[in-house]
Coordinates of C-alpha atoms in Angstrom, one line a residue:
X1 CA -131.1 -61.2 91.1
X2 CA -129.6 -61.0 87.6
X3 CA -131.0 -63.9 85.7
X4 CA -128.8 -66.4 83.8
X5 CA -129.8 -68.2 80.7
X6 CA -129.9 -72.0 81.3
X7 CA -126.5 -73.4 80.8
X8 CA -124.8 -70.1 80.4
X9 CA -123.5 -67.6 82.9
X10 CA -124.3 -64.0 83.6
X11 CA -122.7 -61.3 85.6
X12 CA -124.6 -61.1 88.9
X13 CA -125.9 -58.4 91.0
X14 CA -126.0 -58.9 94.8
X15 CA -127.7 -62.0 96.1
X16 CA -129.4 -62.1 99.5
X17 CA -131.1 -64.8 101.5
X18 CA -134.8 -65.0 102.5
X19 CA -134.3 -63.3 105.9
X20 CA -132.1 -60.5 104.4
X21 CA -129.3 -61.4 106.9
X22 CA -126.8 -62.4 104.2
X23 CA -125.7 -60.6 101.0
X24 CA -123.1 -61.7 98.5
X25 CA -122.0 -60.5 95.1
X26 CA -120.8 -63.4 92.9
X27 CA -118.5 -62.9 89.9
X28 CA -121.0 -64.8 87.8
X29 CA -124.2 -66.8 88.1
X30 CA -124.6 -70.1 86.3
X31 CA -128.0 -71.9 85.7
X32 CA -127.1 -75.3 84.3
X33 CA -129.7 -77.1 82.3
X34 CA -128.0 -80.5 82.7
X35 CA -125.6 -82.3 84.9
X36 CA -123.0 -82.1 82.1
X37 CA -123.3 -78.3 82.0
X38 CA -122.9 -78.2 85.8
X39 CA -119.7 -80.3 85.6
X40 CA -118.4 -78.0 82.9
X41 CA -119.2 -74.9 85.1
X42 CA -117.3 -76.5 88.0
X43 CA -114.3 -77.2 85.8
X44 CA -114.3 -73.7 84.4
X45 CA -114.5 -72.1 87.8
X46 CA -111.5 -74.1 88.9
X47 CA -109.5 -73.0 85.8
X48 CA -110.5 -69.4 86.5
X49 CA -109.5 -69.6 90.2
X50 CA -113.0 -69.0 91.4
X51 CA -114.9 -70.6 94.3
X52 CA -118.2 -72.3 93.5
X53 CA -121.4 -72.5 95.6
X54 CA -124.8 -73.8 94.8
X55 CA -127.8 -71.9 96.3
X56 CA -131.4 -73.1 96.6
X57 CA -134.1 -70.7 97.7
X58 CA -131.9 -68.9 100.3
X59 CA -133.9 -70.1 103.4
X60 CA -130.7 -70.6 105.4
X61 CA -130.0 -67.8 107.9
X62 CA -126.2 -68.5 107.7
X63 CA -123.8 -67.6 104.9
X64 CA -123.5 -71.3 103.9
X65 CA -124.2 -70.6 100.2
X66 CA -122.6 -67.1 99.9
X67 CA -119.7 -66.6 97.4
X68 CA -117.9 -64.0 95.5
X69 CA -117.0 -66.6 92.9
X70 CA -119.5 -68.7 90.8
X71 CA -123.0 -69.0 92.2
X72 CA -124.8 -72.0 90.8
X73 CA -128.6 -71.8 90.6
X74 CA -129.9 -75.4 90.3
X75 CA -133.5 -74.6 89.6
X76 CA -133.4 -75.9 86.0
X77 CA -132.3 -79.3 87.5
X78 CA -135.7 -80.1 88.7
X79 CA -138.4 -82.8 88.7
X80 CA -138.8 -86.5 89.4
X81 CA -136.4 -88.7 87.5
X82 CA -137.7 -92.1 88.6
X83 CA -140.2 -93.8 91.0
X84 CA -139.3 -97.3 92.1
X85 CA -142.4 -98.7 93.8
X86 CA -140.8 -102.0 94.5
X87 CA -137.8 -100.4 96.3
X88 CA -140.0 -97.7 97.8
X89 CA -137.9 -94.9 96.5
X90 CA -138.1 -91.7 94.4
X91 CA -135.2 -90.1 92.6
X92 CA -135.5 -86.4 92.2
X93 CA -133.2 -83.7 90.7
X94 CA -131.5 -81.5 93.2
X95 CA -133.2 -78.2 92.3
X96 CA -136.7 -79.5 92.9
X97 CA -138.6 -77.5 95.5
X98 CA -140.1 -79.6 98.3
X99 CA -143.6 -78.3 97.6
X100 CA -143.4 -79.5 94.1
X101 CA -142.0 -82.9 95.3
X102 CA -144.8 -83.3 97.8
X103 CA -147.5 -82.4 95.3
X104 CA -146.0 -84.8 92.7
X105 CA -145.7 -87.6 95.2
X106 CA -149.3 -87.1 96.4
X107 CA -150.5 -87.5 92.8
X108 CA -148.7 -90.8 92.7
X109 CA -150.2 -91.9 96.0
X110 CA -146.8 -91.6 97.8
X111 CA -145.3 -89.5 100.6
X112 CA -142.1 -88.9 102.6
X113 CA -142.4 -90.3 106.1
X114 CA -141.5 -87.0 107.8
X115 CA -140.7 -83.4 106.9
X116 CA -140.2 -79.9 108.2
X117 CA -142.8 -77.2 108.7
X118 CA -142.2 -75.3 105.5
X119 CA -141.7 -76.6 101.9
X120 CA -140.2 -73.7 100.1
X121 CA -136.7 -75.0 100.0
X122 CA -135.0 -77.1 97.3
X123 CA -134.4 -80.7 98.2
X124 CA -130.7 -80.3 98.1
X125 CA -130.7 -77.1 100.2
X126 CA -133.0 -78.6 102.8
X127 CA -131.0 -81.8 103.2
X128 CA -127.6 -80.3 103.0
X129 CA -128.3 -78.2 106.1
X130 CA -130.1 -80.9 108.1
X131 CA -133.7 -79.6 107.8
X132 CA -136.0 -81.6 110.1
X133 CA -139.5 -81.8 111.5
X134 CA -140.4 -83.6 114.7
X135 CA -140.6 -87.3 115.3
X136 CA -140.3 -90.1 117.8
X137 CA -139.3 -92.7 115.3
X138 CA -138.8 -90.9 112.0
X139 CA -135.9 -88.5 111.5
X140 CA -134.8 -85.6 109.3
X141 CA -135.3 -85.3 105.6
X142 CA -131.6 -86.2 105.1
X143 CA -132.1 -89.4 107.1
X144 CA -134.7 -90.5 104.5
X145 CA -132.0 -90.4 101.7
X146 CA -131.1 -93.7 100.1
X147 CA -128.7 -92.4 97.4
X148 CA -127.4 -89.2 95.9
X149 CA -125.3 -87.9 93.1
X150 CA -122.5 -85.4 93.7
X151 CA -120.3 -83.3 91.3
X152 CA -116.9 -83.2 93.0
X153 CA -114.1 -80.6 92.7
X154 CA -112.5 -82.3 89.8
X155 CA -115.8 -82.3 87.8
X156 CA -116.6 -86.0 88.3
X157 CA -120.1 -87.2 89.0
X158 CA -120.0 -89.5 92.1
X159 CA -122.9 -91.8 92.8
X160 CA -123.3 -92.6 96.6
X161 CA -125.3 -95.0 98.6
X162 CA -124.8 -97.5 101.4
X163 CA -123.3 -99.9 98.8
X164 CA -121.6 -97.4 96.4
X165 CA -119.0 -95.0 97.9
X166 CA -120.5 -95.6 101.4
X167 CA -117.9 -93.3 103.1
X168 CA -119.1 -90.4 101.0
X169 CA -122.8 -91.4 101.6
X170 CA -122.3 -91.4 105.3
X171 CA -121.3 -87.7 105.2
X172 CA -122.7 -86.1 102.1
X173 CA -126.4 -86.5 103.1
X174 CA -125.7 -83.4 105.3
X175 CA -122.7 -81.9 103.6
X176 CA -123.3 -78.1 104.1
X177 CA -122.1 -77.7 100.4
X178 CA -118.5 -78.6 101.5
X179 CA -118.1 -81.9 99.6
X180 CA -119.5 -81.0 96.2
X181 CA -122.7 -80.0 94.4
X182 CA -125.6 -82.4 94.8
X183 CA -127.3 -83.1 91.5
X184 CA -129.9 -85.8 92.4
X185 CA -131.3 -87.4 95.6
X186 CA -133.1 -90.7 96.0
X187 CA -135.5 -90.7 99.0
X188 CA -137.3 -93.5 100.7
X189 CA -141.1 -93.0 100.2
X190 CA -144.1 -94.9 101.3
X191 CA -147.8 -95.1 100.3
X192 CA -149.6 -91.9 101.2
X193 CA -151.2 -92.0 104.7
X194 CA -153.4 -89.9 106.9
X195 CA -152.2 -87.9 110.0
X196 CA -154.6 -86.7 112.7
X197 CA -153.3 -83.5 114.3
X198 CA -154.5 -82.5 117.7
X199 CA -153.5 -78.9 118.8
X200 CA -154.1 -78.0 122.4
X201 CA -153.1 -75.1 124.6
X202 CA -151.3 -76.3 127.8
X203 CA -149.4 -74.6 130.6
X204 CA -145.6 -74.4 130.5
X205 CA -145.2 -76.3 133.8
X206 CA -147.5 -79.1 132.7
X207 CA -145.9 -79.5 129.2
X208 CA -142.4 -79.6 130.7
X209 CA -143.4 -82.0 133.5
X210 CA -145.1 -84.3 131.0
X211 CA -142.7 -83.9 128.1
X212 CA -141.3 -87.4 128.1
X213 CA -144.8 -88.9 128.3
X214 CA -146.1 -86.8 125.4
X215 CA -143.0 -87.8 123.4
X216 CA -143.5 -91.5 124.1
X217 CA -147.2 -91.5 123.3
X218 CA -147.1 -89.6 120.0
X219 CA -145.4 -90.2 116.7
X220 CA -144.8 -86.5 116.2
X221 CA -145.0 -84.2 119.2
X222 CA -144.0 -80.5 119.3
X223 CA -144.9 -77.4 121.3
X224 CA -144.5 -73.7 121.3
X225 CA -143.9 -71.6 124.4
X226 CA -144.9 -67.9 124.3
X227 CA -142.2 -65.9 126.1
X228 CA -143.5 -63.6 128.9
X229 CA -146.3 -66.0 129.6
X230 CA -146.7 -69.5 131.2
X231 CA -148.6 -70.6 128.1
X232 CA -147.8 -73.1 125.4
X233 CA -149.5 -74.6 122.4
X234 CA -149.0 -78.4 121.8
X235 CA -149.3 -80.3 118.6
X236 CA -149.6 -84.1 118.3
X237 CA -149.6 -85.8 114.9
X238 CA -150.4 -89.5 114.7
X239 CA -151.3 -91.8 111.9
X240 CA -155.0 -92.6 111.4
X241 CA -157.3 -94.4 109.1
X242 CA -158.8 -91.1 107.8
X243 CA -160.8 -89.9 106.0
X244 CA -159.4 -86.4 105.4
X245 CA -161.1 -83.8 107.6
X246 CA -159.1 -80.6 107.1
X247 CA -159.5 -77.6 109.4
X248 CA -162.6 -75.5 108.9
X249 CA -162.2 -72.1 107.2
X250 CA -162.4 -70.1 110.4
X251 CA -160.0 -72.4 112.2
X252 CA -157.5 -72.3 109.2
X253 CA -157.7 -68.5 109.0
X254 CA -157.1 -68.2 112.8
X255 CA -154.1 -70.5 112.7
X256 CA -152.5 -69.5 109.4
X257 CA -153.2 -65.8 109.5
X258 CA -153.4 -64.8 113.2
X259 CA -150.5 -67.1 114.4
X260 CA -148.4 -67.3 111.3
X261 CA -148.9 -64.5 108.7
X262 CA -151.0 -61.4 108.2
X263 CA -152.2 -60.5 111.7
X264 CA -149.0 -61.9 113.2
X265 CA -147.0 -59.6 111.0
X266 CA -149.0 -56.6 112.2
X267 CA -148.6 -57.6 115.8
X268 CA -144.8 -58.1 115.4
X269 CA -144.5 -54.7 113.6
X270 CA -146.2 -53.1 116.6
X271 CA -143.9 -54.9 119.0
X272 CA -140.8 -53.8 117.0
X273 CA -142.0 -50.2 117.2
X274 CA -143.2 -50.3 120.8
X275 CA -141.4 -53.2 122.6
X276 CA -143.3 -52.5 125.9
X277 CA -146.5 -53.9 124.3
X278 CA -145.0 -57.3 123.6
X279 CA -145.7 -59.1 126.9
X280 CA -149.4 -58.0 126.8
X281 CA -149.7 -59.1 123.2
X282 CA -148.2 -62.5 124.0
X283 CA -150.6 -63.0 126.9
X284 CA -153.6 -62.2 124.7
X285 CA -152.4 -64.2 121.7
X286 CA -151.5 -67.3 123.8
X287 CA -154.8 -67.3 125.6
X288 CA -156.8 -66.9 122.3
X289 CA -155.8 -70.4 121.2
X290 CA -158.3 -73.2 121.5
X291 CA -158.0 -77.0 120.9
X292 CA -158.7 -78.3 117.5
X293 CA -158.3 -81.7 115.7
X294 CA -158.0 -82.3 112.0
X295 CA -156.9 -85.0 109.6
X296 CA -155.1 -84.9 106.2
X297 CA -152.3 -86.3 104.2
X298 CA -148.8 -85.7 105.6
X299 CA -147.6 -82.5 103.8
X300 CA -150.8 -80.7 104.6
X301 CA -150.4 -81.5 108.3
X302 CA -146.6 -81.1 108.7
X303 CA -146.2 -77.9 106.6
X304 CA -147.8 -74.5 106.5
X305 CA -147.1 -71.1 104.8
X306 CA -144.8 -68.7 106.6
X307 CA -144.9 -65.2 105.2
X308 CA -143.6 -63.3 108.2
X309 CA -139.9 -62.9 108.0
X310 CA -137.7 -63.5 111.0
X311 CA -134.2 -64.6 112.2
X312 CA -133.8 -67.9 113.9
X313 CA -131.3 -69.8 116.0
X314 CA -131.9 -73.5 116.8
X315 CA -129.9 -75.9 118.9
X316 CA -130.1 -79.7 119.1
X317 CA -129.7 -81.0 122.7
X318 CA -129.6 -84.5 124.1
X319 CA -133.3 -85.2 124.6
X320 CA -133.0 -85.7 128.3
X321 CA -131.6 -82.2 128.8
X322 CA -134.1 -80.2 126.8
X323 CA -136.6 -79.6 129.6
X324 CA -133.9 -78.3 131.9
X325 CA -132.5 -76.0 129.2
X326 CA -136.0 -74.7 128.3
X327 CA -136.6 -73.9 132.0
X328 CA -133.3 -72.0 132.1
X329 CA -134.3 -70.1 128.9
X330 CA -137.7 -69.1 130.5
X331 CA -136.0 -68.0 133.7
X332 CA -133.5 -65.9 131.7
X333 CA -136.2 -64.2 129.7
X334 CA -138.3 -63.6 132.8
X335 CA -135.3 -61.9 134.6
X336 CA -134.2 -59.9 131.6
X337 CA -135.4 -56.7 129.9
X338 CA -135.7 -58.7 126.6
X339 CA -139.0 -58.4 124.7
X340 CA -139.6 -61.5 122.6
X341 CA -142.6 -61.6 120.3
X342 CA -142.0 -65.0 118.6
X343 CA -142.9 -68.3 120.3
X344 CA -140.1 -70.7 121.1
X345 CA -140.4 -74.0 119.3
X346 CA -139.5 -77.5 120.8
X347 CA -139.3 -80.6 118.6
X348 CA -137.6 -84.0 118.7
X349 CA -135.7 -86.5 116.5
X350 CA -134.4 -90.0 116.9
X351 CA -130.6 -90.7 116.7
X352 CA -129.3 -91.2 113.1
X353 CA -126.1 -92.3 111.5
X354 CA -125.1 -89.2 109.4
X355 CA -121.7 -87.7 110.4
X356 CA -122.8 -84.1 110.8
X357 CA -126.5 -84.5 111.5
X358 CA -127.6 -82.6 114.6
X359 CA -129.1 -85.9 115.8
X360 CA -126.0 -88.0 114.9
X361 CA -125.6 -90.8 117.4
X362 CA -128.0 -89.4 120.1
X363 CA -131.7 -89.1 120.8
X364 CA -132.3 -85.4 120.3
X365 CA -134.6 -82.5 121.1
X366 CA -134.5 -79.1 119.5
X367 CA -135.1 -75.6 120.9
X368 CA -135.6 -72.8 118.3
X369 CA -135.7 -69.1 119.2
X370 CA -136.8 -66.5 116.7
X371 CA -136.9 -62.7 116.4
X372 CA -139.0 -60.6 114.0
X373 CA -136.9 -59.3 111.0
X374 CA -135.5 -55.9 111.8
X375 CA -135.6 -56.4 115.5
X376 CA -132.2 -56.5 117.4
X377 CA -131.7 -60.2 118.1
X378 CA -128.1 -60.5 119.3
X379 CA -128.7 -60.1 123.1
X380 CA -131.5 -62.7 123.1
X381 CA -129.6 -65.2 120.9
X382 CA -126.3 -64.7 122.8
X383 CA -128.0 -65.5 126.1
X384 CA -129.9 -68.4 124.6
X385 CA -126.7 -69.8 123.0
X386 CA -124.9 -69.7 126.3
X387 CA -127.6 -72.0 127.8
X388 CA -127.6 -74.3 124.8
X389 CA -123.9 -74.8 124.6
X390 CA -123.7 -75.5 128.3
X391 CA -125.8 -78.6 127.5
X392 CA -123.6 -79.8 124.6
X393 CA -125.9 -78.3 122.0
X394 CA -125.3 -78.6 118.3
X395 CA -126.6 -75.6 116.2
X396 CA -128.6 -76.1 113.0
X397 CA -126.2 -75.6 110.1
X398 CA -128.6 -73.2 108.4
X399 CA -129.5 -71.0 111.4
X400 CA -127.8 -68.3 113.3
X401 CA -125.0 -69.4 115.6
X402 CA -121.4 -68.3 116.6
X403 CA -119.7 -71.7 116.9
X404 CA -116.5 -72.7 115.2
X405 CA -114.6 -75.9 114.1
X406 CA -113.0 -76.3 117.5
X407 CA -116.4 -76.4 119.2
X408 CA -117.8 -78.8 116.6
X409 CA -114.9 -81.2 117.0
X410 CA -116.0 -81.5 120.6
X411 CA -119.7 -82.1 120.1
X412 CA -119.6 -84.3 116.9
X413 CA -117.7 -87.6 117.5
X414 CA -117.4 -88.1 113.7
X415 CA -116.3 -84.5 112.9
X416 CA -112.8 -85.7 112.0
X417 CA -114.3 -88.3 109.6
X418 CA -116.1 -85.5 107.8
X419 CA -113.1 -83.1 107.5
X420 CA -110.8 -85.9 106.3
X421 CA -113.3 -86.8 103.6
X422 CA -113.4 -83.1 102.6
X423 CA -109.7 -83.0 102.4
X424 CA -109.8 -85.9 100.0
X425 CA -112.7 -84.7 97.8
X426 CA -111.9 -80.9 97.8
X427 CA -108.3 -80.4 98.8
X428 CA -108.1 -76.9 97.2
X429 CA -111.4 -75.8 98.8
X430 CA -113.1 -75.1 95.5
X431 CA -116.4 -75.3 97.4
X432 CA -115.2 -73.2 100.4
X433 CA -116.3 -69.9 101.7
X434 CA -116.0 -67.9 104.9
X435 CA -118.8 -69.8 106.7
X436 CA -117.2 -73.2 106.0
X437 CA -113.8 -71.9 107.0
X438 CA -115.3 -71.0 110.4
X439 CA -117.3 -74.2 111.0
X440 CA -115.0 -76.8 109.4
X441 CA -111.6 -75.1 109.7
X442 CA -109.0 -74.9 106.9

């Protein structure tokens, strides 16, 4: 990517996302060193008749951040602005990477309550697309927002919270970049705590039969099903007194390398070259797992490195429908000629009050399907999406899907509230692009 001096713009070469599924060539790239410089860049873009999009680390699989106008790189807008221990909040600049936030909070004896399974994204990119982990009582990263700042289409800086501009706050926590450019976020935090993780292999029939029980008994429950097998791996994270007892070196290597990175990459490359080997590999890999228990601070339990590149679709379903949908997915894969080398991930979230949150107004469970980068994924994803949409599913805003504004108006009761706010804040669609046109309409 052509670099841009902080606060100045440069002509850009093509930008592409992490998965390599989206490429865009902006007219110029801007790296503002201050909020004032960002406001000026927005005003200038409007004068020049160019669209504006901010992009974080490119971890979205969709073209949510793609533009042929002005691409804003917020990485210079980074770091913690303020910790308010009395209020239990931290205010952080929008370009801060989640890993840096987690490390900084840990040094201060603080933590987010819940988080996703990677921490490579910027805080603004992760929240704007609805990034989430799994939780019975604690919700997505965006649901932990207590306030935010937003540069709007007219170059103003808008401060939002439940008390200040509450209508904007209700929507902008997950704004998909449609309402403006987020410059700072205030998160709820709490004193750092320990989580004990128990990972355990379990049969598909047992996991699905006991799903509600596992959900009710654990603060954070998730599981992975290995296609072409009846095998799953479950993970239960619950608060504990500690002390820290991280995975041993062999266990960590097995989990992080065999299942997530180096060896997993080699296995997927073999599967891509010779698809017929995939079912056998899946059976061996899923049977190689053994139970393990470890304890650590939250970000070390929730997140792990992911070096193997893939393409992903994820849908949020009403929680009571997820088991039926997953059984349909397994039946479809078993009947088909598909060869799927990536596990299918199932997580949960409580209902929240954010207009375009995938968990807005309903208890939710997620099913995520993946394919190794470079492997044709359309047939698998199309068949999976047919199942998910039949259950009223809502796709993750940053992952592959084919839905449009008409569909979203039917599955989001507050969709009209969001688009009306967009009409007010960005009537000329300064922050628009092809993706937003499809998912939000004109």
